[in-house]
GROMACS .gro file of C-alpha atoms in nm:
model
  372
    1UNK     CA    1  -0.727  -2.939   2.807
    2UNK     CA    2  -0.436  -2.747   2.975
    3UNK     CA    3  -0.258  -2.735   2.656
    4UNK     CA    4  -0.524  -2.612   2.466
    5UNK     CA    5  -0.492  -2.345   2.745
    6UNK     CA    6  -0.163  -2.292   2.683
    7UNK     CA    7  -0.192  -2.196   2.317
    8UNK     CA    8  -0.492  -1.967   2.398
    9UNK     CA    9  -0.271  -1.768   2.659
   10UNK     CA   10  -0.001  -1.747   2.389
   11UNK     CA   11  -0.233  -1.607   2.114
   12UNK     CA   12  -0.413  -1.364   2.332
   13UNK     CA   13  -0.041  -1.277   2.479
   14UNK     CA   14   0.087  -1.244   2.132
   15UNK     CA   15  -0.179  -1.054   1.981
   16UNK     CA   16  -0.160  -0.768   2.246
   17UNK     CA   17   0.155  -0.751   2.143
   18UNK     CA   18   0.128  -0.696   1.802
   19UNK     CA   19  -0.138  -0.437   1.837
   20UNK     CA   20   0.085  -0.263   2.104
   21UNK     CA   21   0.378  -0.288   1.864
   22UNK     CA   22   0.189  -0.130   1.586
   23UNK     CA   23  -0.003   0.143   1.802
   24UNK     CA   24   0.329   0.230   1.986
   25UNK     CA   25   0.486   0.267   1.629
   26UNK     CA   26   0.190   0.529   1.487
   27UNK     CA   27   0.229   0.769   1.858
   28UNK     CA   28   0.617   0.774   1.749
   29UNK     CA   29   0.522   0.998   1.430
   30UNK     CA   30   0.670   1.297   1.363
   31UNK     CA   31   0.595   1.496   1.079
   32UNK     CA   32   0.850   1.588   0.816
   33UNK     CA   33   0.968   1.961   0.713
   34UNK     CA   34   0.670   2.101   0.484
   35UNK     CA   35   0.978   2.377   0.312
   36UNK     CA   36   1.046   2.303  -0.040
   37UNK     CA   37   1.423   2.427  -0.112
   38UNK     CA   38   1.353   2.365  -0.463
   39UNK     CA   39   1.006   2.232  -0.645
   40UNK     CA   40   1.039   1.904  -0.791
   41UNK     CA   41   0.781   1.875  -1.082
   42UNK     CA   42   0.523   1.601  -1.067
   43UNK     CA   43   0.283   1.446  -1.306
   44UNK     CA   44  -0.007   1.351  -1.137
   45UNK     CA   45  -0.208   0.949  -1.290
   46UNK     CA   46  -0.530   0.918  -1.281
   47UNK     CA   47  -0.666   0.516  -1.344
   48UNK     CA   48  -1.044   0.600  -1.432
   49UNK     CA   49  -1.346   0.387  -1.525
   50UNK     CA   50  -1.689   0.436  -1.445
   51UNK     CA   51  -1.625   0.789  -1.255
   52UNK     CA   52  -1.867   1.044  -1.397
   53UNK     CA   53  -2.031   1.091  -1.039
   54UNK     CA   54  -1.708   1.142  -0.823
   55UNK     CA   55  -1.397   1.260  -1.137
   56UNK     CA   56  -1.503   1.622  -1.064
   57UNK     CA   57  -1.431   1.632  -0.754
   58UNK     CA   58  -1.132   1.478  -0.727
   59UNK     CA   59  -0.939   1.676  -0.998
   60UNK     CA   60  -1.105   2.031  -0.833
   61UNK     CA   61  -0.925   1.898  -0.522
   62UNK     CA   62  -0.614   1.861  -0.701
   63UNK     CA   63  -0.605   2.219  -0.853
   64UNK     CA   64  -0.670   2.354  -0.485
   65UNK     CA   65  -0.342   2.230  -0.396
   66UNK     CA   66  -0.128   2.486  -0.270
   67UNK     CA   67   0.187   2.390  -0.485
   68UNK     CA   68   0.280   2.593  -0.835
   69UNK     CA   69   0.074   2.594  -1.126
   70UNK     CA   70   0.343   2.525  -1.346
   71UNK     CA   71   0.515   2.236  -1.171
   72UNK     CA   72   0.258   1.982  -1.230
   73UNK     CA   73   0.063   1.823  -1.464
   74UNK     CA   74  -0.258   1.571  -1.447
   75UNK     CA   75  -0.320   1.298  -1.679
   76UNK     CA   76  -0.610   1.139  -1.673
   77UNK     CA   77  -0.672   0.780  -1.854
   78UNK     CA   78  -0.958   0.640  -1.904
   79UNK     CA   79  -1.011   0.263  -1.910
   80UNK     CA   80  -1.305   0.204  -2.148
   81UNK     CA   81  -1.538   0.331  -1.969
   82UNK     CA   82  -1.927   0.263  -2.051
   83UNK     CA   83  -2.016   0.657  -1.880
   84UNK     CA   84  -1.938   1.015  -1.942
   85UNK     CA   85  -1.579   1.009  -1.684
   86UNK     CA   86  -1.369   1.126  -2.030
   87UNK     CA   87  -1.591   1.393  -2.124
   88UNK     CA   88  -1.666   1.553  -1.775
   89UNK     CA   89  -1.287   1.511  -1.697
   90UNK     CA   90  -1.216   1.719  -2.039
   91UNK     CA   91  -1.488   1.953  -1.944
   92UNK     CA   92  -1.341   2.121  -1.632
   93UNK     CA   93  -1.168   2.459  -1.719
   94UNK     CA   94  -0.862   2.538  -1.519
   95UNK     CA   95  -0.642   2.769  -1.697
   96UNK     CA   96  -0.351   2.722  -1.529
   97UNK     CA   97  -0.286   2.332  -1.486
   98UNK     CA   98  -0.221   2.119  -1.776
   99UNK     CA   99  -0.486   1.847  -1.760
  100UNK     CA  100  -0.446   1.520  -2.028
  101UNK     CA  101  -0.726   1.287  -2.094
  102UNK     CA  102  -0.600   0.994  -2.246
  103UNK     CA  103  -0.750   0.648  -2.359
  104UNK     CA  104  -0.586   0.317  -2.223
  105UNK     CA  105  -0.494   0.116  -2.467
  106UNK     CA  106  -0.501  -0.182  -2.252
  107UNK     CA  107  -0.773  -0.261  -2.000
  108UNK     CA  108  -0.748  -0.292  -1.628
  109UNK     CA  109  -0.624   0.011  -1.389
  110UNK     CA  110  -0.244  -0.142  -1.391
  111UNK     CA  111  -0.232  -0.115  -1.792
  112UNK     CA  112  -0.404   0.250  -1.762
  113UNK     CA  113  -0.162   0.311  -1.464
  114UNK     CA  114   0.135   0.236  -1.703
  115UNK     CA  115   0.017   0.430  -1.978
  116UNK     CA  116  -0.033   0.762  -1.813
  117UNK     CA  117   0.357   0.689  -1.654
  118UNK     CA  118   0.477   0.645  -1.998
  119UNK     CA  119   0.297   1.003  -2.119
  120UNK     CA  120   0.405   1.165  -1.821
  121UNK     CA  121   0.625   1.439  -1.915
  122UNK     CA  122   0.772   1.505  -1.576
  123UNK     CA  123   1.029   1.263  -1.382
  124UNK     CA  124   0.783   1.253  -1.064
  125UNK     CA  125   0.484   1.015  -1.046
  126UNK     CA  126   0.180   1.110  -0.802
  127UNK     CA  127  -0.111   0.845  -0.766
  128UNK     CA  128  -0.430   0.841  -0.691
  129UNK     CA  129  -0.768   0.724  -0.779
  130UNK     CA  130  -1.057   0.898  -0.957
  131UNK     CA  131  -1.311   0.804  -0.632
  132UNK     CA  132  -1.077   1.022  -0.395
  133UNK     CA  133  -1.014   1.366  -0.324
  134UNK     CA  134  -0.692   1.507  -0.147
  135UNK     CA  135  -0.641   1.769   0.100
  136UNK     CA  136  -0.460   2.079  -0.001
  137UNK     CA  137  -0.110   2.002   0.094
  138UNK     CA  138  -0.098   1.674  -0.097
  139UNK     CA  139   0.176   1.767  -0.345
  140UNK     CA  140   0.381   1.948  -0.074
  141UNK     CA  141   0.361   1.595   0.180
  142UNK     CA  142   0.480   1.412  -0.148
  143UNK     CA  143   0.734   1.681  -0.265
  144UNK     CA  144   0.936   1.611   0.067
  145UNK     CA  145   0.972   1.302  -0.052
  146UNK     CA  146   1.076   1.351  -0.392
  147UNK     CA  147   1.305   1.571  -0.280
  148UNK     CA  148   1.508   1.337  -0.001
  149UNK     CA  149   1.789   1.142  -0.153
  150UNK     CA  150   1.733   0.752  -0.125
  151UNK     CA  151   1.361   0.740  -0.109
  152UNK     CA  152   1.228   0.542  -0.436
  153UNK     CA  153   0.822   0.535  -0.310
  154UNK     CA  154   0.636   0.767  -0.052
  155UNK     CA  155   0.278   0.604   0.076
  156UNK     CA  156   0.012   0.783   0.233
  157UNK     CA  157  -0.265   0.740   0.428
  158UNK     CA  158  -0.576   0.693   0.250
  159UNK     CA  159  -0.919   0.673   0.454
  160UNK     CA  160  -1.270   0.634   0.303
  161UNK     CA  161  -1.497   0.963   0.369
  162UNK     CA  162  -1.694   0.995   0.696
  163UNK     CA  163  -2.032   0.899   0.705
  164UNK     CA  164  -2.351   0.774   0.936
  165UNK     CA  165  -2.429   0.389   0.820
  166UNK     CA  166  -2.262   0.055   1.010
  167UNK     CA  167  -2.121  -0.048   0.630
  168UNK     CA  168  -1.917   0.298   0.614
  169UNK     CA  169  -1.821   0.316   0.949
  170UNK     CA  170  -1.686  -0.071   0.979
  171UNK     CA  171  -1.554   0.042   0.651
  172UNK     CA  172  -1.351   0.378   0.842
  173UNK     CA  173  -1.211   0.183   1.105
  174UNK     CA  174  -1.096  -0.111   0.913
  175UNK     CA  175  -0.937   0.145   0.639
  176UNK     CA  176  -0.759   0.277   0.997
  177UNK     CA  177  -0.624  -0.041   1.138
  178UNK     CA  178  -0.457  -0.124   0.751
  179UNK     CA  179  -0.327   0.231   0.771
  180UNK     CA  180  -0.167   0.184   1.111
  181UNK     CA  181  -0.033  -0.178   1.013
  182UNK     CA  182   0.111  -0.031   0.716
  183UNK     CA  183   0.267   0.274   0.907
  184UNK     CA  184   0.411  -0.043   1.097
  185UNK     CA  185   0.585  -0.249   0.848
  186UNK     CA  186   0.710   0.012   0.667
  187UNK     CA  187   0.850   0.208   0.949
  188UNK     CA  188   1.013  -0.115   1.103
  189UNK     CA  189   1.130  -0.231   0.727
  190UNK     CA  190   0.926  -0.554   0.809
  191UNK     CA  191   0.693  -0.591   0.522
  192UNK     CA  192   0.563  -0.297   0.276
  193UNK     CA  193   0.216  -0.249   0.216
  194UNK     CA  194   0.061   0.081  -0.039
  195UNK     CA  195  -0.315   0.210  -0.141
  196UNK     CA  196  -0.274   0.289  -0.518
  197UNK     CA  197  -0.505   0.610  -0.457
  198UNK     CA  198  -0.185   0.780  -0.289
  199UNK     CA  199   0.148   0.676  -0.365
  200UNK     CA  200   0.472   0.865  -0.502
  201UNK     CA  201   0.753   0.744  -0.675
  202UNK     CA  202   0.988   0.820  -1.004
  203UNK     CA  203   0.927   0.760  -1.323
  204UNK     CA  204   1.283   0.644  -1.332
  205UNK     CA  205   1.249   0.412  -1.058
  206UNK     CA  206   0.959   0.257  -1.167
  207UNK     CA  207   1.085   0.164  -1.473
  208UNK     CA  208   1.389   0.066  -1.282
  209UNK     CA  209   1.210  -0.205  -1.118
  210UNK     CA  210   1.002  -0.282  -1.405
  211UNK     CA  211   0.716  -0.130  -1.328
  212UNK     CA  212   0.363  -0.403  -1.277
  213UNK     CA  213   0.623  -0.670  -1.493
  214UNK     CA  214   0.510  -1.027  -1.304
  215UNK     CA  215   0.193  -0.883  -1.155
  216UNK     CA  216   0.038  -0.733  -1.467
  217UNK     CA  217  -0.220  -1.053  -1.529
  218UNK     CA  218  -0.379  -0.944  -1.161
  219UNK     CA  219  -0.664  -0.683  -1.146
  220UNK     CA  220  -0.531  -0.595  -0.814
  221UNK     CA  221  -0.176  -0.546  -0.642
  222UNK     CA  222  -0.074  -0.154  -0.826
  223UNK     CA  223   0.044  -0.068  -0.510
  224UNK     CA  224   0.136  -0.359  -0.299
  225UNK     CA  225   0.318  -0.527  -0.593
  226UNK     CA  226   0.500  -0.208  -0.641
  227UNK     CA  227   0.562  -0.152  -0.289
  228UNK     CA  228   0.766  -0.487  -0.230
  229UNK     CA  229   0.956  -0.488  -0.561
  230UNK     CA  230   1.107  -0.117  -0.426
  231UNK     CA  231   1.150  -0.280  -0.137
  232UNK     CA  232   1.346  -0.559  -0.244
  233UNK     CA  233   1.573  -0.348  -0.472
  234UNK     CA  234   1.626  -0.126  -0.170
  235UNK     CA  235   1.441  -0.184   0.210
  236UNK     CA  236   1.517   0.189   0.312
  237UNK     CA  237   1.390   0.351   0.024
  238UNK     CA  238   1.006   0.366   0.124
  239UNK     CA  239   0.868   0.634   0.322
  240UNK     CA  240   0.529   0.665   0.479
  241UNK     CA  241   0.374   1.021   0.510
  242UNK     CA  242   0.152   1.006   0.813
  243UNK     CA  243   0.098   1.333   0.819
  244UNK     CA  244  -0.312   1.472   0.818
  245UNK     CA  245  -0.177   1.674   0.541
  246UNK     CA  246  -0.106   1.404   0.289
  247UNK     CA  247  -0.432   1.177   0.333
  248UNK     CA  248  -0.643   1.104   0.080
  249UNK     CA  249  -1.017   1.014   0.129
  250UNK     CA  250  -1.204   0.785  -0.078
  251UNK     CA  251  -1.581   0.720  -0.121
  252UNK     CA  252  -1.669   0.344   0.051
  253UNK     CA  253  -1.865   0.120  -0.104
  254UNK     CA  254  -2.213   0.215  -0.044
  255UNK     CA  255  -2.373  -0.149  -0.010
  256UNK     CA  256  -2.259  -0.529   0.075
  257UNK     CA  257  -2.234  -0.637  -0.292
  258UNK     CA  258  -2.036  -0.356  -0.351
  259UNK     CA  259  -1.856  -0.384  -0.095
  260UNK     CA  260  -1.756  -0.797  -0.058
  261UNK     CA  261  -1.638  -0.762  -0.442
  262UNK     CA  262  -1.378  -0.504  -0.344
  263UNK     CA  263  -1.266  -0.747  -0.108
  264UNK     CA  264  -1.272  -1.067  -0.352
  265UNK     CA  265  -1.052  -0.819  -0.568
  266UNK     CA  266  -0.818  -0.740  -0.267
  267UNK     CA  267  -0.832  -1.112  -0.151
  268UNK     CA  268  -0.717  -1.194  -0.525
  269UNK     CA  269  -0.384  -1.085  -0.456
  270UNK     CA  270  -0.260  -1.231  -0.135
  271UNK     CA  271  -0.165  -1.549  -0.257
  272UNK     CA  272   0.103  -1.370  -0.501
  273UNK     CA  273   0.199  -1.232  -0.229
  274UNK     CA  274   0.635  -1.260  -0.208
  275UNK     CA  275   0.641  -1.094   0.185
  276UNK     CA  276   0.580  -1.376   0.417
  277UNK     CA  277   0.588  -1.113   0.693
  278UNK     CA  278   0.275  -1.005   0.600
  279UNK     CA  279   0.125  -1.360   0.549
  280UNK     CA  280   0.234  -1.452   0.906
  281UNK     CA  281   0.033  -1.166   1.054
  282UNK     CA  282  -0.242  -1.229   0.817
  283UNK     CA  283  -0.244  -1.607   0.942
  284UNK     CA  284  -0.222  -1.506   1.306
  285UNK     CA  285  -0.459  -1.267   1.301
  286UNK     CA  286  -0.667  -1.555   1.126
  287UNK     CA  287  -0.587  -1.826   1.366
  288UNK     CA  288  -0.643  -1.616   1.658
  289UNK     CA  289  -1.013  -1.541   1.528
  290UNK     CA  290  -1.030  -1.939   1.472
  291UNK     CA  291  -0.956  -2.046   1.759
  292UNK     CA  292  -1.216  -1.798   1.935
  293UNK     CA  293  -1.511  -1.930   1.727
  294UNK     CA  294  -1.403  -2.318   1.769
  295UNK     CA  295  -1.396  -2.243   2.143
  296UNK     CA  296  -1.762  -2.141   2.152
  297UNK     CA  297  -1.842  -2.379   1.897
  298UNK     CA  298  -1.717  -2.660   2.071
  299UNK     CA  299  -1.775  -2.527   2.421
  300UNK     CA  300  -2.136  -2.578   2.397
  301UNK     CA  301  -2.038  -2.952   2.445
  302UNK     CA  302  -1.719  -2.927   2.611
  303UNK     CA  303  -1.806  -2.616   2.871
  304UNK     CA  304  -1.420  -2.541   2.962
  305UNK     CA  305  -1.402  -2.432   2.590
  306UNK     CA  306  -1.655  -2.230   2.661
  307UNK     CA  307  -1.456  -2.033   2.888
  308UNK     CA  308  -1.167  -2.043   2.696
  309UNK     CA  309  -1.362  -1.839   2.390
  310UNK     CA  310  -1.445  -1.596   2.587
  311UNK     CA  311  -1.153  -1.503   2.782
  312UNK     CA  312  -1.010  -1.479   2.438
  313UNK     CA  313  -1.270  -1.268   2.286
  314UNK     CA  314  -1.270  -1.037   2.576
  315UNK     CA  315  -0.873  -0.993   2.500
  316UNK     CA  316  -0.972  -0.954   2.141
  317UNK     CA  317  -1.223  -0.713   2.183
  318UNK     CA  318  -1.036  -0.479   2.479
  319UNK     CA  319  -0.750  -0.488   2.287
  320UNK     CA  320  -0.950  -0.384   1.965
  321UNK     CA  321  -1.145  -0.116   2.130
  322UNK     CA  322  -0.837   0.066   2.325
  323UNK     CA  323  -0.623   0.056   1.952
  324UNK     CA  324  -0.920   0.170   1.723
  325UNK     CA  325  -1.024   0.414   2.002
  326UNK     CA  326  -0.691   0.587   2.027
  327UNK     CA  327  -0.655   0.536   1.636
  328UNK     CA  328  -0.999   0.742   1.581
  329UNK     CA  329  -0.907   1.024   1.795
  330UNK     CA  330  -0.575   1.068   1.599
  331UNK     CA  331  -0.753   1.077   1.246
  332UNK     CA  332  -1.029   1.284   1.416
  333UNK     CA  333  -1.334   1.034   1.351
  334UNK     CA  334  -1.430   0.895   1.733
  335UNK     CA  335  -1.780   0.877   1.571
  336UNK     CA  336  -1.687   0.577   1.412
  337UNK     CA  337  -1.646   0.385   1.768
  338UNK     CA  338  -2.010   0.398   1.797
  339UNK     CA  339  -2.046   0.114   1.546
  340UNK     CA  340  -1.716  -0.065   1.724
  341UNK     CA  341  -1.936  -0.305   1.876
  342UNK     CA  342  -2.083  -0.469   1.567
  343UNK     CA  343  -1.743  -0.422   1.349
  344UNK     CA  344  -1.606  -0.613   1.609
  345UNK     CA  345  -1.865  -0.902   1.568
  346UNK     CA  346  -1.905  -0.856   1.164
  347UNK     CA  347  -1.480  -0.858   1.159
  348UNK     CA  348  -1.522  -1.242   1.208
  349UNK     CA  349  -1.760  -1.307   0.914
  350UNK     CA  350  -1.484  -1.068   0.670
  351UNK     CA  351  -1.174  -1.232   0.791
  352UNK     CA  352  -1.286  -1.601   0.735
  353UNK     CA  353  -1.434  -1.452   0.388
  354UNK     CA  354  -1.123  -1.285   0.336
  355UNK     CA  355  -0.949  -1.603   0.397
  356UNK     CA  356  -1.165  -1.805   0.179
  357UNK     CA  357  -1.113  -1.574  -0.136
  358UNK     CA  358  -0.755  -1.558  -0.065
  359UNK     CA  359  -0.729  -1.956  -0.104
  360UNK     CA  360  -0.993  -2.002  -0.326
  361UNK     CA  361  -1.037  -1.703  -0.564
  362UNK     CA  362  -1.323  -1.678  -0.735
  363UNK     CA  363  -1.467  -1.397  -1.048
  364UNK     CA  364  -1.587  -1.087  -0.883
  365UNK     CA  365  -1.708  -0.774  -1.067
  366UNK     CA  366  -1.575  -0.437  -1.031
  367UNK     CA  367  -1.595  -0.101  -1.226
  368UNK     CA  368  -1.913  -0.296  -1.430
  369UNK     CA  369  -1.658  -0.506  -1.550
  370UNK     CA  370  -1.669  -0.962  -1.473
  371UNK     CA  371  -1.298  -0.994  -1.369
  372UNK     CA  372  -1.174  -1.365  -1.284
   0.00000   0.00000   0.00000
């Protein structure tokens, strides 16, 4: 019994830890110079399928960008889809930004991804994802980046939209913990972690690395895939723009079908995963969480266990609620803490999930497509 003691000190010891470690690292921002010296141009990718309700939106919010008319271009490729995305996408007038809708010749967002690269007619690549909109200082945040000699890949933060149900709110403050973890490894050149709906990089350097080459078979992994290869051709070369100015919002999935198939298709990729940094935290994370429901589980025979479970829940959740709390005020949503208490419980039934997919991976469907 003592020893089981032992290793539930260590994993509620070490898990404060690592959330300290990855807080501490998100209070040590400090945001980068906004002044352009000179404008880098920048062709912005859009992957769409399926977008008819939400492709307005996002491209108005790209032409209210406060950068130069003539220094970027949007390209917008459409991957088969069964709705009108193409023609509303073709249908907005803006007189002053070149917009391209292409067809992808392939299917899945990495061959559309690729495609819109390869029409691209300027040497900067800009992201992002047809569900999304971005604030006006997007290009700017990214331009910095372009701009600094030795940085191959700028990620930003991307955050679903607010709204006033537990699914979009456990939703918010999970999208916020990845965020901060990601701020993390990047800053501490530990592991390397992206959201395809807003990354930066060249067009030269993608090609450089071979752009989705080994990873193209996966429906997910764009940006994590990417990420690491950049990464391993160079550790210093990836920047990530925490600035309020450079996050993108996306629209959650709006119900629990929706919503557990975008994490089969996220789950899908872990197991390709070449960082074992990130695999390590992922397990810990995992075995922590474990270890809590196999000491109430048990406990109800062997009552010490019992105790054990919930000293390391009430870690868990203290821990949890301080680092989301803080995390909420920064990104200016402390509504979402109001659902904290039933994230926290539901976070048990999505991890072992999570888990589960990642082992066993299974056909999901996404975008009206059956991927397996």
């Amino acid at each position: 019994m003592s020893i089981i003691f032992l290793v539930g000190g260590c994993l509620c010891v070490g898990y404060i830890i690592l959330i300290y470690n990855i807080y501490s690292n998100w209070c040590n921002y400090s945001p980068n110079a906004q002044k352009l010296d000179t404008i880098p141009n920048i062709s912005i990718v859009i992957a769409a399928r399926n977008e008819a309700s939400s492709i307005s939106a996002c491209l108005e919010s790209i032409y209210k960008n406060e950068y130069p008319f003539p220094n970027f271009e949007v390209i917008v490729v459409d991957d088969h889809s069964t709705d009108q995305t193409s023609q509303i996408a073709r249908s907005i007038d803006n007189q002053n930004i070149s917009v391209t809708v292409l067809s992808s010749p392939g299917q899945g967002k990495k061959a559309a991804v690729d495609y819109g690269i390869s029409m691209a007619k300027f040497p900067n690549i800009l992201c992002t994802d047809a569900d999304s909109f971005v604030s006006n200082q997007w290009l700017i945040s990214h331009a910095t980046s372009f701009n600094t000699t030795g940085i191959a890949m700028s990620c930003g933060v991307v955050l679903p939209t607010k709204g006033e149900r537990f699914i979009e709110n456990f939703q918010w403050l999970d999208f916020a913990a990845t965020m901060a973890i990601t701020s993390y490894g990047i800053n501490k050149n530990q592991f390397y972690l992206a959201n395809g709906a807003n990354i930066g990089f060249t067009k030269v350097g993608f090609y450089g690395v071979n752009g989705f080459s080994g990873n193209a078979h996966l429906a997910s992994g764009d940006d994590v895939f990417l990420a690491q290869k950049f990464a391993e051709s160079n550790p210093n070369s990836i920047r990530f723009l925490q600035s309020k100015d450079a996050i993108v919002y996306t629209k959650p999935a709006t119900n629990w079908s929706a919503f557990f198939n975008q994490r089969k298709r996220w789950a899908s990729k872990s197991s390709h995963s070449s960082n074992q940094k990130v695999v390590a935290i992922q397990s810990f994370v995992f075995i922590f969480s474990t270890f809590i429901c196999a000491s109430f589980l048990v406990g109800i025979w062997v009552q010490p266990l019992m105790w054990i479970g919930i000293i390391a829940m009430c870690t868990k959740l203290f821990t949890d609620y301080i680092f989301l709390l803080k995390l909420s005020k920064s990104l200016e949503n402390p509504y979402a803490m109001k659902f904290f208490v039933p994230s926290f419980f539901f976070y048990f039934i999505h991890i072992f999930l999570s888990g589960w997919h990642a082992l066993f991976p299974s056909s999901y469907q996404w975008k009206d497509r059956n991927v397996s």
